[in-house]
Amino acid sequence: MRSKNGKTPVFRFKEICQSRLFERVRMENPSNFTKVTVMSYEPSKEELGLKPLDLAKIRSSVSIVIHAGITQRPDISLKDAIFTNINTTQNLLHIVKQIPTLEAFVQVSTVLCHHEEKMVEEKFYNPPLPGHILLSMVKDLPNYVFEKIAPFILCDYPTPSMLTQIVSEDILRREGRELPVALIRVPFLIASYKNP
Protein backbone atom coordinates (compact mmCIF):
# COMPACT_ATOMS: atom_id res chain seq x y z
CA MET A 1 0.00 0.00 0.00
CA ARG A 2 1.29 3.47 -0.75
CA SER A 3 0.98 6.72 1.15
CA LYS A 4 -1.92 8.82 -0.07
CA ASN A 5 -3.28 12.25 0.81
CA GLY A 6 -0.71 12.62 3.58
CA LYS A 7 -1.71 9.34 5.22
CA THR A 8 0.74 6.51 5.85
CA PRO A 9 -0.05 3.00 4.58
CA VAL A 10 -0.58 1.74 8.14
CA PHE A 11 -3.03 4.56 8.88
CA ARG A 12 -4.86 3.95 5.59
CA PHE A 13 -5.14 0.23 6.38
CA LYS A 14 -6.60 0.99 9.82
CA GLU A 15 -9.11 3.36 8.23
CA ILE A 16 -10.12 0.71 5.71
CA CYS A 17 -10.54 -1.89 8.45
CA GLN A 18 -12.79 0.51 10.38
CA SER A 19 -14.99 1.17 7.35
CA ARG A 20 -18.50 -0.17 7.12
CA LEU A 21 -17.36 -2.60 4.44
CA PHE A 22 -15.50 -4.68 7.05
CA GLU A 23 -18.09 -4.38 9.81
CA ARG A 24 -19.01 -8.05 9.57
CA VAL A 25 -15.37 -9.15 9.76
CA ARG A 26 -14.82 -6.94 12.83
CA MET A 27 -17.84 -8.53 14.52
CA GLU A 28 -17.31 -12.19 13.58
CA ASN A 29 -13.55 -12.61 13.34
CA PRO A 30 -11.55 -9.48 14.21
CA SER A 31 -8.30 -11.44 14.45
CA ASN A 32 -8.32 -11.75 10.64
CA PHE A 33 -6.88 -8.24 10.43
CA THR A 34 -3.73 -9.40 12.22
CA LYS A 35 -3.03 -11.76 9.31
CA VAL A 36 -2.37 -8.78 7.03
CA THR A 37 1.08 -7.24 6.82
CA VAL A 38 1.05 -3.69 5.50
CA MET A 39 4.03 -2.89 3.30
CA SER A 40 4.79 0.59 2.05
CA TYR A 41 5.86 0.94 -1.58
CA GLU A 42 6.90 3.70 -3.96
CA PRO A 43 5.76 3.33 -7.61
CA SER A 44 8.78 5.17 -9.07
CA LYS A 45 11.46 3.01 -7.44
CA GLU A 46 13.05 -0.29 -8.42
CA GLU A 47 11.40 -3.25 -6.70
CA LEU A 48 8.88 -0.59 -5.64
CA GLY A 49 11.23 0.57 -2.89
CA LEU A 50 10.21 -2.41 -0.77
CA LYS A 51 12.50 -3.22 2.14
CA PRO A 52 14.63 -6.39 1.77
CA LEU A 53 12.78 -8.02 4.69
CA ASP A 54 9.42 -7.28 3.04
CA LEU A 55 10.65 -8.73 -0.26
CA ALA A 56 11.86 -11.86 1.54
CA LYS A 57 8.48 -12.22 3.26
CA ILE A 58 6.68 -11.89 -0.08
CA ARG A 59 8.90 -14.54 -1.67
CA SER A 60 8.48 -16.96 1.23
CA SER A 61 4.83 -16.61 2.22
CA VAL A 62 2.77 -15.28 -0.71
CA SER A 63 1.14 -17.45 -3.35
CA ILE A 64 -1.54 -15.16 -4.83
CA VAL A 65 -0.91 -11.54 -5.83
CA ILE A 66 -3.75 -9.19 -6.75
CA HIS A 67 -2.50 -6.03 -8.41
CA ALA A 68 -5.26 -3.47 -7.97
CA GLY A 69 -2.99 -0.44 -7.61
CA ILE A 70 -3.75 0.91 -11.06
CA THR A 71 -4.80 4.55 -11.00
CA GLN A 72 -7.79 5.78 -12.96
CA ARG A 73 -7.59 9.39 -11.81
CA PRO A 74 -8.36 11.66 -14.78
CA ASP A 75 -6.25 14.51 -13.36
CA ILE A 76 -3.00 12.57 -12.92
CA SER A 77 0.06 13.70 -14.88
CA LEU A 78 1.41 11.41 -17.58
CA LYS A 79 4.65 10.99 -15.64
CA ASP A 80 2.85 9.90 -12.47
CA ALA A 81 0.55 7.59 -14.45
CA ILE A 82 3.58 5.93 -16.08
CA PHE A 83 5.13 5.25 -12.68
CA THR A 84 1.88 4.21 -10.99
CA ASN A 85 0.49 2.00 -13.75
CA ILE A 86 3.43 0.85 -15.87
CA ASN A 87 6.42 0.81 -13.52
CA THR A 88 4.43 -0.78 -10.70
CA THR A 89 3.18 -3.58 -12.97
CA GLN A 90 6.65 -4.25 -14.36
CA ASN A 91 8.23 -4.31 -10.90
CA LEU A 92 5.51 -6.52 -9.44
CA LEU A 93 5.99 -9.03 -12.25
CA HIS A 94 9.74 -9.03 -11.56
CA ILE A 95 9.04 -9.69 -7.87
CA VAL A 96 6.46 -12.45 -8.41
CA LYS A 97 8.80 -14.31 -10.75
CA GLN A 98 10.86 -14.94 -7.61
CA ILE A 99 7.95 -16.51 -5.69
CA PRO A 100 8.39 -20.30 -5.84
CA THR A 101 4.81 -21.00 -4.71
CA LEU A 102 3.06 -18.51 -7.00
CA GLU A 103 -0.44 -19.72 -7.90
CA ALA A 104 -1.83 -16.57 -9.51
CA PHE A 105 -1.02 -12.99 -10.44
CA VAL A 106 -4.26 -11.10 -11.01
CA GLN A 107 -4.22 -7.60 -12.46
CA VAL A 108 -7.26 -5.35 -12.20
CA SER A 109 -7.83 -2.96 -15.11
CA THR A 110 -10.85 -1.34 -16.70
CA VAL A 111 -12.71 -1.64 -19.98
CA LEU A 112 -12.76 2.17 -20.08
CA CYS A 113 -9.12 2.31 -21.15
CA HIS A 114 -10.18 0.74 -24.46
CA HIS A 115 -12.46 3.65 -25.29
CA GLU A 116 -11.93 3.29 -29.04
CA GLU A 117 -13.27 -0.28 -29.12
CA LYS A 118 -17.00 -0.83 -29.74
CA MET A 119 -16.78 -4.10 -27.85
CA VAL A 120 -13.91 -5.06 -25.56
CA GLU A 121 -13.06 -8.72 -26.04
CA GLU A 122 -11.27 -11.10 -23.72
CA LYS A 123 -7.91 -10.58 -25.36
CA PHE A 124 -4.90 -8.33 -25.09
CA TYR A 125 -4.75 -5.24 -27.28
CA ASN A 126 -1.62 -3.70 -28.75
CA PRO A 127 -0.58 -0.47 -27.04
CA PRO A 128 0.39 2.65 -29.02
CA LEU A 129 3.86 2.57 -27.40
CA PRO A 130 5.75 -0.21 -25.60
CA GLY A 131 6.13 0.22 -21.85
CA HIS A 132 9.92 0.17 -21.89
CA ILE A 133 9.98 3.20 -24.21
CA LEU A 134 7.62 5.20 -21.99
CA LEU A 135 9.62 4.25 -18.90
CA SER A 136 12.90 5.22 -20.59
CA MET A 137 11.49 8.59 -21.62
CA VAL A 138 10.14 9.43 -18.18
CA LYS A 139 13.36 8.31 -16.45
CA ASP A 140 15.92 9.70 -18.91
CA LEU A 141 14.45 12.93 -20.25
CA PRO A 142 14.54 16.17 -18.26
CA ASN A 143 11.12 17.05 -16.84
CA TYR A 144 10.65 20.12 -19.03
CA VAL A 145 11.33 18.08 -22.20
CA PHE A 146 8.99 15.28 -21.14
CA GLU A 147 6.21 17.76 -20.32
CA LYS A 148 6.58 19.30 -23.81
CA ILE A 149 6.15 15.95 -25.58
CA ALA A 150 3.48 14.54 -23.23
CA PRO A 151 0.54 15.82 -25.36
CA PHE A 152 2.00 14.04 -28.41
CA ILE A 153 2.40 10.81 -26.45
CA LEU A 154 -1.22 10.99 -25.30
CA CYS A 155 -2.54 11.45 -28.86
CA ASP A 156 -6.22 10.47 -28.82
CA TYR A 157 -6.33 9.16 -25.27
CA PRO A 158 -8.57 11.30 -23.04
CA THR A 159 -6.43 10.79 -19.91
CA PRO A 160 -2.93 9.58 -19.05
CA SER A 161 -4.42 6.81 -16.90
CA MET A 162 -6.27 5.33 -19.89
CA LEU A 163 -3.12 5.20 -22.01
CA THR A 164 -0.95 3.77 -19.26
CA GLN A 165 -3.49 1.09 -18.33
CA ILE A 166 -3.38 -0.24 -21.90
CA VAL A 167 0.42 -0.29 -21.75
CA SER A 168 0.28 -1.96 -18.33
CA GLU A 169 -1.93 -4.72 -19.75
CA ASP A 170 0.62 -5.25 -22.51
CA ILE A 171 3.42 -5.56 -19.94
CA LEU A 172 1.34 -8.24 -18.23
CA ARG A 173 1.02 -10.07 -21.56
CA ARG A 174 4.71 -9.82 -22.50
CA GLU A 175 6.43 -10.24 -19.14
CA GLY A 176 3.91 -12.61 -17.58
CA ARG A 177 4.02 -15.26 -20.32
CA GLU A 178 5.48 -17.93 -18.07
CA LEU A 179 3.30 -17.03 -15.10
CA PRO A 180 -0.25 -17.94 -14.05
CA VAL A 181 -1.73 -14.52 -14.84
CA ALA A 182 -5.26 -13.20 -15.12
CA LEU A 183 -6.54 -9.82 -16.23
CA ILE A 184 -9.83 -8.50 -14.90
CA ARG A 185 -11.34 -5.54 -16.73
CA VAL A 186 -14.09 -4.01 -14.67
CA PRO A 187 -16.61 -1.75 -16.42
CA PHE A 188 -16.69 0.70 -13.50
CA LEU A 189 -15.95 0.81 -9.80
CA ILE A 190 -18.55 1.62 -7.19
CA ALA A 191 -18.74 1.28 -3.44
CA SER A 192 -20.50 -1.71 -1.93
CA TYR A 193 -23.43 -0.95 0.35
CA LYS A 194 -24.53 -4.46 1.31
CA ASN A 195 -22.89 -7.84 1.04
CA PRO A 196 -23.95 -9.63 -2.16
CSV table of C-alpha atoms in Angstrom, one decimal:
chain,number,residue,atom,x,y,z
A,1,MET,CA,0.0,0.0,0.0
A,2,ARG,CA,1.3,3.5,-0.8
A,3,SER,CA,1.0,6.7,1.1
A,4,LYS,CA,-1.9,8.8,-0.1
A,5,ASN,CA,-3.3,12.3,0.8
A,6,GLY,CA,-0.7,12.6,3.6
A,7,LYS,CA,-1.7,9.3,5.2
A,8,THR,CA,0.7,6.5,5.8
A,9,PRO,CA,0.0,3.0,4.6
A,10,VAL,CA,-0.6,1.7,8.1
A,11,PHE,CA,-3.0,4.6,8.9
A,12,ARG,CA,-4.9,4.0,5.6
A,13,PHE,CA,-5.1,0.2,6.4
A,14,LYS,CA,-6.6,1.0,9.8
A,15,GLU,CA,-9.1,3.4,8.2
A,16,ILE,CA,-10.1,0.7,5.7
A,17,CYS,CA,-10.5,-1.9,8.5
A,18,GLN,CA,-12.8,0.5,10.4
A,19,SER,CA,-15.0,1.2,7.4
A,20,ARG,CA,-18.5,-0.2,7.1
A,21,LEU,CA,-17.4,-2.6,4.4
A,22,PHE,CA,-15.5,-4.7,7.0
A,23,GLU,CA,-18.1,-4.4,9.8
A,24,ARG,CA,-19.0,-8.1,9.6
A,25,VAL,CA,-15.4,-9.2,9.8
A,26,ARG,CA,-14.8,-6.9,12.8
A,27,MET,CA,-17.8,-8.5,14.5
A,28,GLU,CA,-17.3,-12.2,13.6
A,29,ASN,CA,-13.5,-12.6,13.3
A,30,PRO,CA,-11.6,-9.5,14.2
A,31,SER,CA,-8.3,-11.4,14.5
A,32,ASN,CA,-8.3,-11.7,10.6
A,33,PHE,CA,-6.9,-8.2,10.4
A,34,THR,CA,-3.7,-9.4,12.2
A,35,LYS,CA,-3.0,-11.8,9.3
A,36,VAL,CA,-2.4,-8.8,7.0
A,37,THR,CA,1.1,-7.2,6.8
A,38,VAL,CA,1.0,-3.7,5.5
A,39,MET,CA,4.0,-2.9,3.3
A,40,SER,CA,4.8,0.6,2.0
A,41,TYR,CA,5.9,0.9,-1.6
A,42,GLU,CA,6.9,3.7,-4.0
A,43,PRO,CA,5.8,3.3,-7.6
A,44,SER,CA,8.8,5.2,-9.1
A,45,LYS,CA,11.5,3.0,-7.4
A,46,GLU,CA,13.1,-0.3,-8.4
A,47,GLU,CA,11.4,-3.2,-6.7
A,48,LEU,CA,8.9,-0.6,-5.6
A,49,GLY,CA,11.2,0.6,-2.9
A,50,LEU,CA,10.2,-2.4,-0.8
A,51,LYS,CA,12.5,-3.2,2.1
A,52,PRO,CA,14.6,-6.4,1.8
A,53,LEU,CA,12.8,-8.0,4.7
A,54,ASP,CA,9.4,-7.3,3.0
A,55,LEU,CA,10.6,-8.7,-0.3
A,56,ALA,CA,11.9,-11.9,1.5
A,57,LYS,CA,8.5,-12.2,3.3
A,58,ILE,CA,6.7,-11.9,-0.1
A,59,ARG,CA,8.9,-14.5,-1.7
A,60,SER,CA,8.5,-17.0,1.2
A,61,SER,CA,4.8,-16.6,2.2
A,62,VAL,CA,2.8,-15.3,-0.7
A,63,SER,CA,1.1,-17.4,-3.4
A,64,ILE,CA,-1.5,-15.2,-4.8
A,65,VAL,CA,-0.9,-11.5,-5.8
A,66,ILE,CA,-3.7,-9.2,-6.7
A,67,HIS,CA,-2.5,-6.0,-8.4
A,68,ALA,CA,-5.3,-3.5,-8.0
A,69,GLY,CA,-3.0,-0.4,-7.6
A,70,ILE,CA,-3.7,0.9,-11.1
A,71,THR,CA,-4.8,4.6,-11.0
A,72,GLN,CA,-7.8,5.8,-13.0
A,73,ARG,CA,-7.6,9.4,-11.8
A,74,PRO,CA,-8.4,11.7,-14.8
A,75,ASP,CA,-6.3,14.5,-13.4
A,76,ILE,CA,-3.0,12.6,-12.9
A,77,SER,CA,0.1,13.7,-14.9
A,78,LEU,CA,1.4,11.4,-17.6
A,79,LYS,CA,4.7,11.0,-15.6
A,80,ASP,CA,2.8,9.9,-12.5
A,81,ALA,CA,0.5,7.6,-14.5
A,82,ILE,CA,3.6,5.9,-16.1
A,83,PHE,CA,5.1,5.2,-12.7
A,84,THR,CA,1.9,4.2,-11.0
A,85,ASN,CA,0.5,2.0,-13.8
A,86,ILE,CA,3.4,0.8,-15.9
A,87,ASN,CA,6.4,0.8,-13.5
A,88,THR,CA,4.4,-0.8,-10.7
A,89,THR,CA,3.2,-3.6,-13.0
A,90,GLN,CA,6.7,-4.2,-14.4
A,91,ASN,CA,8.2,-4.3,-10.9
A,92,LEU,CA,5.5,-6.5,-9.4
A,93,LEU,CA,6.0,-9.0,-12.3
A,94,HIS,CA,9.7,-9.0,-11.6
A,95,ILE,CA,9.0,-9.7,-7.9
A,96,VAL,CA,6.5,-12.4,-8.4
A,97,LYS,CA,8.8,-14.3,-10.8
A,98,GLN,CA,10.9,-14.9,-7.6
A,99,ILE,CA,8.0,-16.5,-5.7
A,100,PRO,CA,8.4,-20.3,-5.8
A,101,THR,CA,4.8,-21.0,-4.7
A,102,LEU,CA,3.1,-18.5,-7.0
A,103,GLU,CA,-0.4,-19.7,-7.9
A,104,ALA,CA,-1.8,-16.6,-9.5
A,105,PHE,CA,-1.0,-13.0,-10.4
A,106,VAL,CA,-4.3,-11.1,-11.0
A,107,GLN,CA,-4.2,-7.6,-12.5
A,108,VAL,CA,-7.3,-5.3,-12.2
A,109,SER,CA,-7.8,-3.0,-15.1
A,110,THR,CA,-10.9,-1.3,-16.7
A,111,VAL,CA,-12.7,-1.6,-20.0
A,112,LEU,CA,-12.8,2.2,-20.1
A,113,CYS,CA,-9.1,2.3,-21.2
A,114,HIS,CA,-10.2,0.7,-24.5
A,115,HIS,CA,-12.5,3.7,-25.3
A,116,GLU,CA,-11.9,3.3,-29.0
A,117,GLU,CA,-13.3,-0.3,-29.1
A,118,LYS,CA,-17.0,-0.8,-29.7
A,119,MET,CA,-16.8,-4.1,-27.8
A,120,VAL,CA,-13.9,-5.1,-25.6
A,121,GLU,CA,-13.1,-8.7,-26.0
A,122,GLU,CA,-11.3,-11.1,-23.7
A,123,LYS,CA,-7.9,-10.6,-25.4
A,124,PHE,CA,-4.9,-8.3,-25.1
A,125,TYR,CA,-4.8,-5.2,-27.3
A,126,ASN,CA,-1.6,-3.7,-28.7
A,127,PRO,CA,-0.6,-0.5,-27.0
A,128,PRO,CA,0.4,2.6,-29.0
A,129,LEU,CA,3.9,2.6,-27.4
A,130,PRO,CA,5.7,-0.2,-25.6
A,131,GLY,CA,6.1,0.2,-21.9
A,132,HIS,CA,9.9,0.2,-21.9
A,133,ILE,CA,10.0,3.2,-24.2
A,134,LEU,CA,7.6,5.2,-22.0
A,135,LEU,CA,9.6,4.3,-18.9
A,136,SER,CA,12.9,5.2,-20.6
A,137,MET,CA,11.5,8.6,-21.6
A,138,VAL,CA,10.1,9.4,-18.2
A,139,LYS,CA,13.4,8.3,-16.4
A,140,ASP,CA,15.9,9.7,-18.9
A,141,LEU,CA,14.5,12.9,-20.2
A,142,PRO,CA,14.5,16.2,-18.3
A,143,ASN,CA,11.1,17.1,-16.8
A,144,TYR,CA,10.6,20.1,-19.0
A,145,VAL,CA,11.3,18.1,-22.2
A,146,PHE,CA,9.0,15.3,-21.1
A,147,GLU,CA,6.2,17.8,-20.3
A,148,LYS,CA,6.6,19.3,-23.8
A,149,ILE,CA,6.2,15.9,-25.6
A,150,ALA,CA,3.5,14.5,-23.2
A,151,PRO,CA,0.5,15.8,-25.4
A,152,PHE,CA,2.0,14.0,-28.4
A,153,ILE,CA,2.4,10.8,-26.4
A,154,LEU,CA,-1.2,11.0,-25.3
A,155,CYS,CA,-2.5,11.5,-28.9
A,156,ASP,CA,-6.2,10.5,-28.8
A,157,TYR,CA,-6.3,9.2,-25.3
A,158,PRO,CA,-8.6,11.3,-23.0
A,159,THR,CA,-6.4,10.8,-19.9
A,160,PRO,CA,-2.9,9.6,-19.1
A,161,SER,CA,-4.4,6.8,-16.9
A,162,MET,CA,-6.3,5.3,-19.9
A,163,LEU,CA,-3.1,5.2,-22.0
A,164,THR,CA,-0.9,3.8,-19.3
A,165,GLN,CA,-3.5,1.1,-18.3
A,166,ILE,CA,-3.4,-0.2,-21.9
A,167,VAL,CA,0.4,-0.3,-21.7
A,168,SER,CA,0.3,-2.0,-18.3
A,169,GLU,CA,-1.9,-4.7,-19.7
A,170,ASP,CA,0.6,-5.2,-22.5
A,171,ILE,CA,3.4,-5.6,-19.9
A,172,LEU,CA,1.3,-8.2,-18.2
A,173,ARG,CA,1.0,-10.1,-21.6
A,174,ARG,CA,4.7,-9.8,-22.5
A,175,GLU,CA,6.4,-10.2,-19.1
A,176,GLY,CA,3.9,-12.6,-17.6
A,177,ARG,CA,4.0,-15.3,-20.3
A,178,GLU,CA,5.5,-17.9,-18.1
A,179,LEU,CA,3.3,-17.0,-15.1
A,180,PRO,CA,-0.2,-17.9,-14.1
A,181,VAL,CA,-1.7,-14.5,-14.8
A,182,ALA,CA,-5.3,-13.2,-15.1
A,183,LEU,CA,-6.5,-9.8,-16.2
A,184,ILE,CA,-9.8,-8.5,-14.9
A,185,ARG,CA,-11.3,-5.5,-16.7
A,186,VAL,CA,-14.1,-4.0,-14.7
A,187,PRO,CA,-16.6,-1.7,-16.4
A,188,PHE,CA,-16.7,0.7,-13.5
A,189,LEU,CA,-16.0,0.8,-9.8
A,190,ILE,CA,-18.5,1.6,-7.2
A,191,ALA,CA,-18.7,1.3,-3.4
A,192,SER,CA,-20.5,-1.7,-1.9
A,193,TYR,CA,-23.4,-0.9,0.4
A,194,LYS,CA,-24.5,-4.5,1.3
A,195,ASN,CA,-22.9,-7.8,1.0
A,196,PRO,CA,-23.9,-9.6,-2.2
